[in-house]
Amino acid sequence: MIRTWHLEDPQQSLVLASHDDRLPEIIYWGAALPEDEDLTSLAQACRADVTGGMLDRAPEVSICPESTQSFPGEPGLIAYDAKGRPLRPAFRFEAEESDDNGVTLVYADEATGLRYRASFALDPRTGLISARAAIESAEPITLHWLTAPVFPAPQLADEMLELSGRWCGEFRIASTPWQAGQRVRDNHTGRTGHEHFPGLILPARGATKTSGETRAFHYGWSGGHRMVAEELPDGRRQIQFGHASGSEPQPDTRFETATLFSAFSQEGSNGCARVFQRHLRHTAPQTSPRPVHYNCWEAVYFDHNLSELQEIASRAAALGAERFVLDDGWFGRRDDDTTSLGDWQIDPRKYPDGLAPLIDHVKSLGMSFGIWFEPEMVNRDSDLARAHPDWLLGPEDQIEGRQQRVLDLARPEVRAYLFEAIDGLLSDYDISYIKWDHNRVLPAPDAAQTRGVYDLFDQLRKAHPSVEFESCASGGGRIDFGILERTGRVWLSDSNDALERLRIQHDAALFLPASVTGSHVGPRVCHTSGREIDIHTRAWVAAQRHMGFEMDPRELTDTEAEVLSTVTAWWKANRDWRMRADILRLESADPAVIAELQLAEDGQRFVVFAGQVTPSDQILPRPLRLSGLDPKARYRVRLINADETSHLSRGTPALKAGAVELSGQALMGQGMTLPWSFPERIRIIEGERL
């Protein structure tokens, strides 16, 4: 007997099939099938042959591969009973629940008393497929591994693209060739991590940023993930995602994965990116319109002085800032990073009259007020740690990070303390924004800690629905769709180096829209790279995303202030459509150029950012081909920062003289001829459909 299930939209089909009531496998995931496709015939056509050296039937690469089927690869469930004996269920169909956009399948095993539940849903607005799994037991069991529903990897693929990185160097694309065996990531930092973003991109052979079949995955979990990308000895391939191993140390009767988000595209990785970006634009809780952000960290660090902060706020407002964020240093006796985390009371030495004088001044300038917290952390030198040493997570002799430890948020009393402290401040003052930091990895992965963090966020958001939260974790250490169900913005990287940011933002756009991605104009000399970068470049790179400033505005010359004010005004004039735009990464024929196109929802306008990072190998710029346009439509394009063109650009390319009208096909097939540029500069081209 064959059972089949079909999720579809105009662009794709996902088909599951089950033989003899065993767990189903995904037998098709790709371009939309015809309405009259015979799914039973499709399931029969997908059955594998048998030859020498094999079992008499090839075990299915099911949504949870079972060891009882003598599966030759990574099983989907590894668990033990109360006596430490391995549990090897043989699940059989029990029930299903379905609607127009999804299906939930329930399977059971009488011998072990286990029940398995898998859910699939296809969002008709975005084309995003979400899948998750749960295991239930009549008696407590110990879980070592549970994968979210398994997807097959395409056979016509030669590589997998992962996103690795480090502090101040996040979202680096790394290519790994497919070969027999396993590619395993197991992130034990206890947070999403700088090191391995929980995503995977599988381009078919010949696919690029802008064309070709591509499939992509993201595991929406903030506590560290495990990924298995495996090619079996028979050549079939599977993709598994779940919590990091060891995340569930305590026996329980129910365990559940986070959601695995999946996207399919015939338009290269841009098509998958569009799906992920649109999902977050719909779901991330955020204010609208997005306000221009000012953060005082790189201006004052821990040295808080009310009159100086008021002066800085005045200058930031004059430049166009609409939100002022008071960063680390306002609480306890926080003069450096060795003390006071956990003591969330205003420092009377720095603020003898509380925060009211600063907030009142900020509001008088027309700005809203935000503040920094790091609630999950504690310094040993704090009143909290002295009063509650049992609230600290991990062993006594652990290595500290930034002179701090982690609070055990699995404990309700810890969450209650933190809620009371944060709720009290939000109730006493007009605070509309919290920058929520996380500057230390956990002693060990712990799913209960992550669930506790989510619970605390949910409590605070319920009590203060108008307050927006930002996820920061030494920059990009906690960016995932799980945290973005609760936060409206992420701090992409602690690096404000505009050239580093150009690359990080470009590759992070594989998953993140502009509206959630904070990007700030840093100081003239970047404090993480030591590099001095021109104000034009710093301003335009920040304007690519949710724009802000993070430097001492008193350092700006009159010319620099004018440039920053002009770019900020342009950002404000265009933010409404750009914060809803799709970011399409462009294929640059010149590796020295990093370029993207932001296309409006209605396709009527776009803007191109083309950054010249280093000198080109050839003398003249290569034409830059655009993407995502209507080939039959005509567009007017113009270089809006032509006044920044170098005097060494002595020719007459059309964009230097004014607007140019071309077809979408010409812009995508041949491209635009850009004026010559110095390195470390960026060119901005606006386009509108005629």
CSV table of N, CA and C in Angstrom, one decimal, residues 48-190:
chain,number,residue,atom,x,y,z
A,48,ALA,N,14.1,2.4,-5.3
A,48,ALA,CA,15.5,2.1,-5.7
A,48,ALA,C,15.6,0.6,-6.1
A,49,ASP,N,16.5,0.3,-7.0
A,49,ASP,CA,16.9,-1.1,-7.4
A,49,ASP,C,17.7,-1.7,-6.2
A,50,VAL,N,18.0,-3.0,-6.4
A,50,VAL,CA,18.8,-3.7,-5.5
A,50,VAL,C,19.9,-4.5,-6.3
A,51,THR,N,21.1,-4.5,-5.8
A,51,THR,CA,22.2,-5.2,-6.5
A,51,THR,C,23.1,-5.9,-5.5
A,52,GLY,N,24.2,-6.4,-5.9
A,52,GLY,CA,25.1,-7.1,-5.0
A,52,GLY,C,25.6,-6.2,-3.9
A,53,GLY,N,25.8,-6.8,-2.7
A,53,GLY,CA,26.4,-6.1,-1.6
A,53,GLY,C,25.3,-5.3,-0.9
A,54,MET,N,24.0,-5.4,-1.2
A,54,MET,CA,23.0,-4.7,-0.6
A,54,MET,C,22.0,-5.6,0.2
A,55,LEU,N,21.2,-4.9,1.0
A,55,LEU,CA,20.0,-5.7,1.5
A,55,LEU,C,19.1,-6.0,0.4
A,56,ASP,N,18.1,-6.8,0.7
A,56,ASP,CA,17.1,-7.2,-0.3
A,56,ASP,C,16.1,-6.1,-0.6
A,57,ARG,N,16.1,-5.0,0.2
A,57,ARG,CA,15.3,-3.9,-0.1
A,57,ARG,C,16.1,-2.7,0.4
A,58,ALA,N,16.2,-1.6,-0.4
A,58,ALA,CA,16.9,-0.4,0.0
A,58,ALA,C,16.1,0.3,1.0
A,59,PRO,N,16.6,0.5,2.3
A,59,PRO,CA,15.8,1.2,3.3
A,59,PRO,C,15.5,2.6,2.8
A,60,GLU,N,14.3,3.1,3.0
A,60,GLU,CA,13.9,4.5,2.6
A,60,GLU,C,14.8,5.5,3.3
A,61,VAL,N,15.1,6.6,2.6
A,61,VAL,CA,15.7,7.8,3.3
A,61,VAL,C,14.5,8.5,3.8
A,62,SER,N,13.9,8.0,4.9
A,62,SER,CA,12.6,8.5,5.3
A,62,SER,C,12.8,9.9,6.1
A,63,ILE,N,11.7,10.5,6.5
A,63,ILE,CA,11.8,11.7,7.2
A,63,ILE,C,12.5,11.5,8.6
A,64,CYS,N,12.6,10.3,9.1
A,64,CYS,CA,13.3,10.0,10.3
A,64,CYS,C,13.9,8.6,10.1
A,65,PRO,N,15.0,8.4,9.4
A,65,PRO,CA,15.6,7.1,9.1
A,65,PRO,C,15.7,6.2,10.3
A,66,GLU,N,15.3,5.0,10.2
A,66,GLU,CA,15.2,4.1,11.4
A,66,GLU,C,16.3,3.0,11.4
A,67,SER,N,17.0,2.8,12.5
A,67,SER,CA,18.0,1.8,12.6
A,67,SER,C,17.4,0.4,12.5
A,68,THR,N,16.1,0.2,12.8
A,68,THR,CA,15.5,-1.1,12.6
A,68,THR,C,15.3,-1.5,11.2
A,69,GLN,N,15.5,-0.5,10.3
A,69,GLN,CA,15.4,-0.8,8.9
A,69,GLN,C,16.8,-1.1,8.3
A,70,SER,N,17.8,-1.3,9.2
A,70,SER,CA,19.2,-1.4,8.8
A,70,SER,C,19.7,-0.3,7.9
A,71,PHE,N,19.2,0.9,8.3
A,71,PHE,CA,19.6,2.1,7.5
A,71,PHE,C,21.1,2.2,7.5
A,72,PRO,N,21.7,2.4,6.4
A,72,PRO,CA,23.2,2.5,6.4
A,72,PRO,C,23.8,3.8,6.7
A,73,GLY,N,23.0,4.8,7.0
A,73,GLY,CA,23.5,6.1,7.3
A,73,GLY,C,23.1,6.6,8.7
A,74,GLU,N,23.1,7.9,9.0
A,74,GLU,CA,22.8,8.5,10.2
A,74,GLU,C,21.3,8.3,10.5
A,75,PRO,N,20.9,7.6,11.6
A,75,PRO,CA,19.5,7.5,11.9
A,75,PRO,C,18.9,8.8,12.4
A,76,GLY,N,17.6,8.9,12.3
A,76,GLY,CA,17.0,10.2,12.7
A,76,GLY,C,16.7,10.3,14.1
A,77,LEU,N,16.7,9.2,14.9
A,77,LEU,CA,16.4,9.2,16.3
A,77,LEU,C,17.4,8.3,17.0
A,78,ILE,N,18.1,8.8,18.0
A,78,ILE,CA,18.9,8.1,18.9
A,78,ILE,C,18.5,8.4,20.3
A,79,ALA,N,17.9,7.3,21.0
A,79,ALA,CA,17.4,7.6,22.3
A,79,ALA,C,17.6,6.3,23.2
A,80,TYR,N,17.4,6.5,24.5
A,80,TYR,CA,17.7,5.3,25.4
A,80,TYR,C,16.6,5.3,26.5
A,81,ASP,N,16.2,4.1,26.9
A,81,ASP,CA,15.2,4.0,28.0
A,81,ASP,C,15.9,4.3,29.4
A,82,ALA,N,15.1,4.1,30.4
A,82,ALA,CA,15.5,4.4,31.8
A,82,ALA,C,16.7,3.5,32.2
A,83,LYS,N,16.9,2.4,31.6
A,83,LYS,CA,18.0,1.5,31.9
A,83,LYS,C,19.2,1.7,31.0
A,84,GLY,N,19.1,2.7,30.1
A,84,GLY,CA,20.2,2.9,29.2
A,84,GLY,C,20.3,2.1,28.0
A,85,ARG,N,19.2,1.4,27.7
A,85,ARG,CA,19.1,0.5,26.6
A,85,ARG,C,18.7,1.3,25.4
A,86,PRO,N,19.3,1.1,24.2
A,86,PRO,CA,18.9,1.9,23.0
A,86,PRO,C,17.5,1.5,22.6
A,87,LEU,N,16.8,2.5,22.2
A,87,LEU,CA,15.4,2.4,21.7
A,87,LEU,C,15.5,2.4,20.1
A,88,ARG,N,14.9,1.3,19.6
A,88,ARG,CA,14.9,1.2,18.1
A,88,ARG,C,13.5,0.9,17.6
A,89,PRO,N,12.7,2.0,17.5
A,89,PRO,CA,11.3,1.8,17.1
A,89,PRO,C,11.2,1.5,15.6
A,90,ALA,N,10.1,0.8,15.3
A,90,ALA,CA,9.7,0.6,13.9
A,90,ALA,C,8.3,1.3,13.8
A,91,PHE,N,8.3,2.5,13.4
A,91,PHE,CA,7.1,3.3,13.4
A,91,PHE,C,6.1,2.9,12.3
A,92,ARG,N,4.8,2.9,12.6
A,92,ARG,CA,3.8,2.6,11.6
A,92,ARG,C,2.7,3.7,11.7
A,93,PHE,N,2.1,3.9,10.6
A,93,PHE,CA,1.1,5.0,10.4
A,93,PHE,C,0.0,4.9,11.4
A,94,GLU,N,-0.4,6.0,12.1
A,94,GLU,CA,-1.5,6.1,13.0
A,94,GLU,C,-2.5,7.1,12.6
A,95,ALA,N,-2.1,8.3,12.2
A,95,ALA,CA,-3.1,9.3,11.9
A,95,ALA,C,-2.5,10.4,11.1
A,96,GLU,N,-3.4,11.3,10.5
A,96,GLU,CA,-2.9,12.5,9.8
A,96,GLU,C,-3.9,13.6,10.0
A,97,GLU,N,-3.4,14.8,10.0
A,97,GLU,CA,-4.3,16.0,10.0
A,97,GLU,C,-3.8,16.9,8.9
A,98,SER,N,-4.7,17.4,8.1
A,98,SER,CA,-4.2,18.2,6.9
A,98,SER,C,-5.2,19.3,6.7
A,99,ASP,N,-4.6,20.4,6.0
A,99,ASP,CA,-5.4,21.5,5.5
A,99,ASP,C,-4.8,21.9,4.2
A,100,ASP,N,-5.2,23.1,3.7
A,100,ASP,CA,-4.8,23.5,2.3
A,100,ASP,C,-3.3,23.7,2.3
A,101,ASN,N,-2.7,24.1,3.4
A,101,ASN,CA,-1.3,24.5,3.4
A,101,ASN,C,-0.3,23.6,4.1
A,102,GLY,N,-0.8,22.5,4.7
A,102,GLY,CA,0.1,21.7,5.5
A,102,GLY,C,-0.5,20.3,5.9
A,103,VAL,N,0.3,19.5,6.5
A,103,VAL,CA,-0.1,18.2,6.9
A,103,VAL,C,0.7,17.8,8.2
A,104,THR,N,0.1,17.1,9.1
A,104,THR,CA,0.8,16.6,10.3
A,104,THR,C,0.6,15.1,10.2
A,105,LEU,N,1.6,14.3,10.3
A,105,LEU,CA,1.6,12.8,10.3
A,105,LEU,C,2.0,12.3,11.6
A,106,VAL,N,1.3,11.3,12.1
A,106,VAL,CA,1.5,10.7,13.4
A,106,VAL,C,1.8,9.2,13.2
A,107,TYR,N,2.9,8.7,13.7
A,107,TYR,CA,3.3,7.3,13.6
A,107,TYR,C,3.6,6.8,15.0
A,108,ALA,N,3.4,5.5,15.3
A,108,ALA,CA,3.6,4.9,16.6
A,108,ALA,C,4.3,3.6,16.5
A,109,ASP,N,4.9,3.2,17.6
A,109,ASP,CA,5.6,1.9,17.7
A,109,ASP,C,5.1,1.3,19.0
A,110,GLU,N,4.3,0.2,19.0
A,110,GLU,CA,3.8,-0.4,20.2
A,110,GLU,C,4.9,-1.0,21.1
A,111,ALA,N,5.9,-1.6,20.5
A,111,ALA,CA,6.9,-2.3,21.3
A,111,ALA,C,7.6,-1.3,22.3
A,112,THR,N,7.9,-0.1,21.8
A,112,THR,CA,8.7,0.8,22.7
A,112,THR,C,7.8,1.9,23.3
A,113,GLY,N,6.5,2.0,22.9
A,113,GLY,CA,5.6,3.0,23.4
A,113,GLY,C,5.9,4.4,22.9
A,114,LEU,N,6.7,4.5,21.8
A,114,LEU,CA,7.0,5.8,21.3
A,114,LEU,C,6.0,6.2,20.2
A,115,ARG,N,5.8,7.5,20.1
A,115,ARG,CA,5.0,8.1,19.1
A,115,ARG,C,5.8,9.2,18.5
A,116,TYR,N,5.7,9.3,17.1
A,116,TYR,CA,6.5,10.2,16.3
A,116,TYR,C,5.5,11.1,15.6
A,117,ARG,N,5.7,12.4,15.6
A,117,ARG,CA,4.9,13.4,14.9
A,117,ARG,C,5.7,14.3,14.0
A,118,ALA,N,5.3,14.4,12.8
A,118,ALA,CA,6.0,15.3,11.9
A,118,ALA,C,5.0,16.3,11.2
A,119,SER,N,5.4,17.5,11.1
A,119,SER,CA,4.5,18.5,10.5
A,119,SER,C,5.2,19.2,9.4
A,120,PHE,N,4.5,19.4,8.3
A,120,PHE,CA,5.0,20.2,7.1
A,120,PHE,C,4.0,21.2,6.8
A,121,ALA,N,4.4,22.4,6.4
A,121,ALA,CA,3.5,23.5,6.0
A,121,ALA,C,4.2,24.3,4.9
A,122,LEU,N,3.4,24.8,4.0
A,122,LEU,CA,3.9,25.6,2.9
A,122,LEU,C,3.2,27.0,3.0
A,123,ASP,N,4.0,28.0,3.2
A,123,ASP,CA,3.4,29.4,3.3
A,123,ASP,C,3.0,29.9,1.9
A,124,PRO,N,1.8,30.1,1.6
A,124,PRO,CA,1.4,30.6,0.3
A,124,PRO,C,1.9,32.0,0.0
A,125,ARG,N,2.2,32.8,1.0
A,125,ARG,CA,2.6,34.2,0.7
A,125,ARG,C,4.1,34.2,0.3
A,126,THR,N,4.9,33.3,0.8
A,126,THR,CA,6.3,33.3,0.5
A,126,THR,C,6.9,32.2,-0.2
A,127,GLY,N,6.2,31.0,-0.2
A,127,GLY,CA,6.8,29.8,-0.7
A,127,GLY,C,7.7,29.0,0.2
A,128,LEU,N,7.8,29.5,1.5
A,128,LEU,CA,8.6,28.9,2.5
A,128,LEU,C,8.0,27.6,3.0
A,129,ILE,N,8.8,26.5,3.1
A,129,ILE,CA,8.3,25.3,3.7
A,129,ILE,C,8.9,25.2,5.1
A,130,SER,N,8.0,24.9,6.0
A,130,SER,CA,8.5,24.7,7.4
A,130,SER,C,8.2,23.3,7.8
A,131,ALA,N,9.1,22.7,8.6
A,131,ALA,CA,8.9,21.3,9.0
A,131,ALA,C,9.5,21.1,10.4
A,132,ARG,N,8.8,20.3,11.2
A,132,ARG,CA,9.4,20.0,12.6
A,132,ARG,C,8.9,18.7,13.0
A,133,ALA,N,9.6,18.1,14.0
A,133,ALA,CA,9.3,16.8,14.4
A,133,ALA,C,9.2,16.7,16.0
A,134,ALA,N,8.5,15.8,16.5
A,134,ALA,CA,8.4,15.6,17.9
A,134,ALA,C,8.4,14.1,18.2
A,135,ILE,N,8.9,13.7,19.4
A,135,ILE,CA,8.9,12.3,19.9
A,135,ILE,C,8.2,12.3,21.2
A,136,GLU,N,7.3,11.4,21.5
A,136,GLU,CA,6.6,11.2,22.7
A,136,GLU,C,6.8,9.8,23.3
A,137,SER,N,6.8,9.7,24.6
A,137,SER,CA,7.0,8.4,25.2
A,137,SER,C,6.2,8.3,26.5
A,138,ALA,N,5.6,7.1,26.7
A,138,ALA,CA,4.8,6.9,27.9
A,138,ALA,C,5.7,7.0,29.2
A,139,GLU,N,7.0,6.6,29.1
A,139,GLU,CA,7.9,6.7,30.2
A,139,GLU,C,9.1,7.6,29.8
A,140,PRO,N,9.7,8.2,30.8
A,140,PRO,CA,10.9,9.1,30.5
A,140,PRO,C,12.0,8.4,29.7
A,141,ILE,N,12.5,9.1,28.7
A,141,ILE,CA,13.6,8.5,27.9
A,141,ILE,C,14.7,9.6,27.9
A,142,THR,N,15.9,9.2,27.5
A,142,THR,CA,17.0,10.1,27.3
A,142,THR,C,17.3,10.2,25.8
A,143,LEU,N,17.3,11.5,25.4
A,143,LEU,CA,17.4,11.7,23.9
A,143,LEU,C,18.8,12.2,23.6
A,144,HIS,N,19.5,11.5,22.7
A,144,HIS,CA,20.8,11.9,22.2
A,144,HIS,C,20.6,12.7,20.9
A,145,TRP,N,19.7,12.3,20.0
A,145,TRP,CA,19.5,13.0,18.7
A,145,TRP,C,18.1,12.8,18.2
A,146,LEU,N,17.6,13.9,17.8
A,146,LEU,CA,16.3,13.9,17.0
A,146,LEU,C,16.4,14.9,15.9
A,147,THR,N,16.3,14.4,14.7
A,147,THR,CA,16.4,15.3,13.5
A,147,THR,C,15.0,15.9,13.2
A,148,ALA,N,15.0,17.1,12.7
A,148,ALA,CA,13.8,17.6,12.1
A,148,ALA,C,13.6,16.8,10.8
A,149,PRO,N,12.4,16.8,10.3
A,149,PRO,CA,12.1,15.9,9.1
A,149,PRO,C,13.2,16.0,8.0
A,150,VAL,N,13.7,14.9,7.6
A,150,VAL,CA,14.8,14.8,6.7
A,150,VAL,C,14.4,15.1,5.3
A,151,PHE,N,15.2,15.9,4.6
A,151,PHE,CA,15.0,16.3,3.2
A,151,PHE,C,16.1,15.6,2.4
A,152,PRO,N,15.8,15.1,1.2
A,152,PRO,CA,16.9,14.6,0.3
A,152,PRO,C,17.7,15.7,-0.3
A,153,ALA,N,18.9,15.5,-0.5
A,153,ALA,CA,19.8,16.4,-1.2
A,153,ALA,C,19.8,16.1,-2.7
A,154,PRO,N,19.8,17.0,-3.6
A,154,PRO,CA,19.7,16.7,-5.1
A,154,PRO,C,21.0,16.0,-5.5
A,155,GLN,N,20.7,15.1,-6.5
A,155,GLN,CA,21.8,14.3,-7.1
A,155,GLN,C,22.6,15.1,-8.0
A,156,LEU,N,22.0,16.1,-8.7
A,156,LEU,CA,22.7,16.9,-9.6
A,156,LEU,C,23.3,18.1,-8.9
A,157,ALA,N,24.1,17.8,-7.9
A,157,ALA,CA,24.7,18.9,-7.1
A,157,ALA,C,26.2,18.4,-6.8
A,158,ASP,N,27.1,19.3,-7.0
A,158,ASP,CA,28.5,19.0,-6.8
A,158,ASP,C,29.0,19.5,-5.5
A,159,GLU,N,28.3,20.5,-4.9
A,159,GLU,CA,28.9,21.2,-3.7
A,159,GLU,C,27.7,21.6,-2.8
A,160,MET,N,28.1,21.8,-1.6
A,160,MET,CA,27.2,22.4,-0.6
A,160,MET,C,27.8,23.7,-0.1
A,161,LEU,N,27.0,24.7,0.1
A,161,LEU,CA,27.5,26.0,0.6
A,161,LEU,C,27.1,26.2,2.0
A,162,GLU,N,28.1,26.4,2.9
A,162,GLU,CA,27.8,26.7,4.3
A,162,GLU,C,28.2,28.1,4.6
A,163,LEU,N,27.7,28.6,5.7
A,163,LEU,CA,28.1,29.9,6.2
A,163,LEU,C,28.9,29.8,7.5
A,164,SER,N,30.2,30.0,7.5
A,164,SER,CA,31.0,30.0,8.6
A,164,SER,C,31.4,31.4,9.0
A,165,GLY,N,32.4,31.5,9.9
A,165,GLY,CA,32.8,32.9,10.3
A,165,GLY,C,33.4,32.9,11.7
A,166,ARG,N,33.5,34.1,12.2
A,166,ARG,CA,34.2,34.4,13.5
A,166,ARG,C,33.7,35.8,13.9
A,167,TRP,N,34.0,36.2,15.1
A,167,TRP,CA,33.7,37.5,15.6
A,167,TRP,C,34.3,38.5,14.6
A,168,CYS,N,33.5,39.5,14.2
A,168,CYS,CA,33.9,40.6,13.3
A,168,CYS,C,34.2,40.0,11.9
A,169,GLY,N,33.8,38.8,11.6
A,169,GLY,CA,34.0,38.2,10.3
A,169,GLY,C,32.9,37.2,10.0
A,170,GLU,N,31.7,37.5,10.3
A,170,GLU,CA,30.6,36.6,10.1
A,170,GLU,C,30.2,36.3,8.7
A,171,PHE,N,29.4,35.3,8.5
A,171,PHE,CA,28.7,35.0,7.2
A,171,PHE,C,29.7,34.9,6.1
A,172,ARG,N,30.7,34.0,6.2
A,172,ARG,CA,31.6,33.7,5.2
A,172,ARG,C,31.2,32.4,4.5
A,173,ILE,N,31.0,32.4,3.2
A,173,ILE,CA,30.5,31.3,2.4
A,173,ILE,C,31.7,30.3,2.2
A,174,ALA,N,31.5,29.1,2.6
A,174,ALA,CA,32.4,28.0,2.4
A,174,ALA,C,31.8,26.9,1.6
A,175,SER,N,32.6,26.5,0.5
A,175,SER,CA,32.1,25.4,-0.4
A,175,SER,C,32.7,24.1,0.0
A,176,THR,N,31.9,23.0,0.1
A,176,THR,CA,32.3,21.7,0.4
A,176,THR,C,31.8,20.8,-0.7
A,177,PRO,N,32.7,20.0,-1.3
A,177,PRO,CA,32.2,19.1,-2.3
A,177,PRO,C,31.5,17.9,-1.8
A,178,TRP,N,30.5,17.4,-2.5
A,178,TRP,CA,29.8,16.2,-2.1
A,178,TRP,C,30.7,15.0,-2.4
A,179,GLN,N,30.7,14.1,-1.5
A,179,GLN,CA,31.4,12.8,-1.6
A,179,GLN,C,30.8,11.8,-0.6
A,180,ALA,N,31.1,10.6,-0.8
A,180,ALA,CA,30.6,9.5,0.1
A,180,ALA,C,31.0,9.8,1.5
A,181,GLY,N,30.0,9.7,2.4
A,181,GLY,CA,30.3,9.9,3.8
A,181,GLY,C,29.5,11.1,4.3
A,182,GLN,N,29.9,11.6,5.5
A,182,GLN,CA,29.1,12.6,6.2
A,182,GLN,C,29.9,13.9,6.3
A,183,ARG,N,29.2,15.0,6.2
A,183,ARG,CA,29.7,16.3,6.5
A,183,ARG,C,28.8,16.7,7.8
A,184,VAL,N,29.5,16.8,8.9
A,184,VAL,CA,28.8,17.0,10.2
A,184,VAL,C,29.2,18.3,10.8
A,185,ARG,N,28.2,19.2,11.2
A,185,ARG,CA,28.5,20.3,12.1
A,185,ARG,C,27.8,20.1,13.4
A,186,ASP,N,28.4,20.4,14.5
A,186,ASP,CA,27.8,20.2,15.8
A,186,ASP,C,28.3,21.3,16.7
A,187,ASN,N,27.4,22.4,16.8
A,187,ASN,CA,27.8,23.6,17.4
A,187,ASN,C,27.5,23.5,18.9
A,188,HIS,N,28.5,23.5,19.8
A,188,HIS,CA,28.3,23.3,21.2
A,188,HIS,C,28.5,24.6,22.0
A,189,THR,N,28.4,25.8,21.3
A,189,THR,CA,28.5,27.1,22.0
A,189,THR,C,27.3,27.4,22.8
A,190,GLY,N,26.2,26.8,22.6
A,190,GLY,CA,24.9,27.1,23.3
A,190,GLY,C,24.2,28.3,22.8
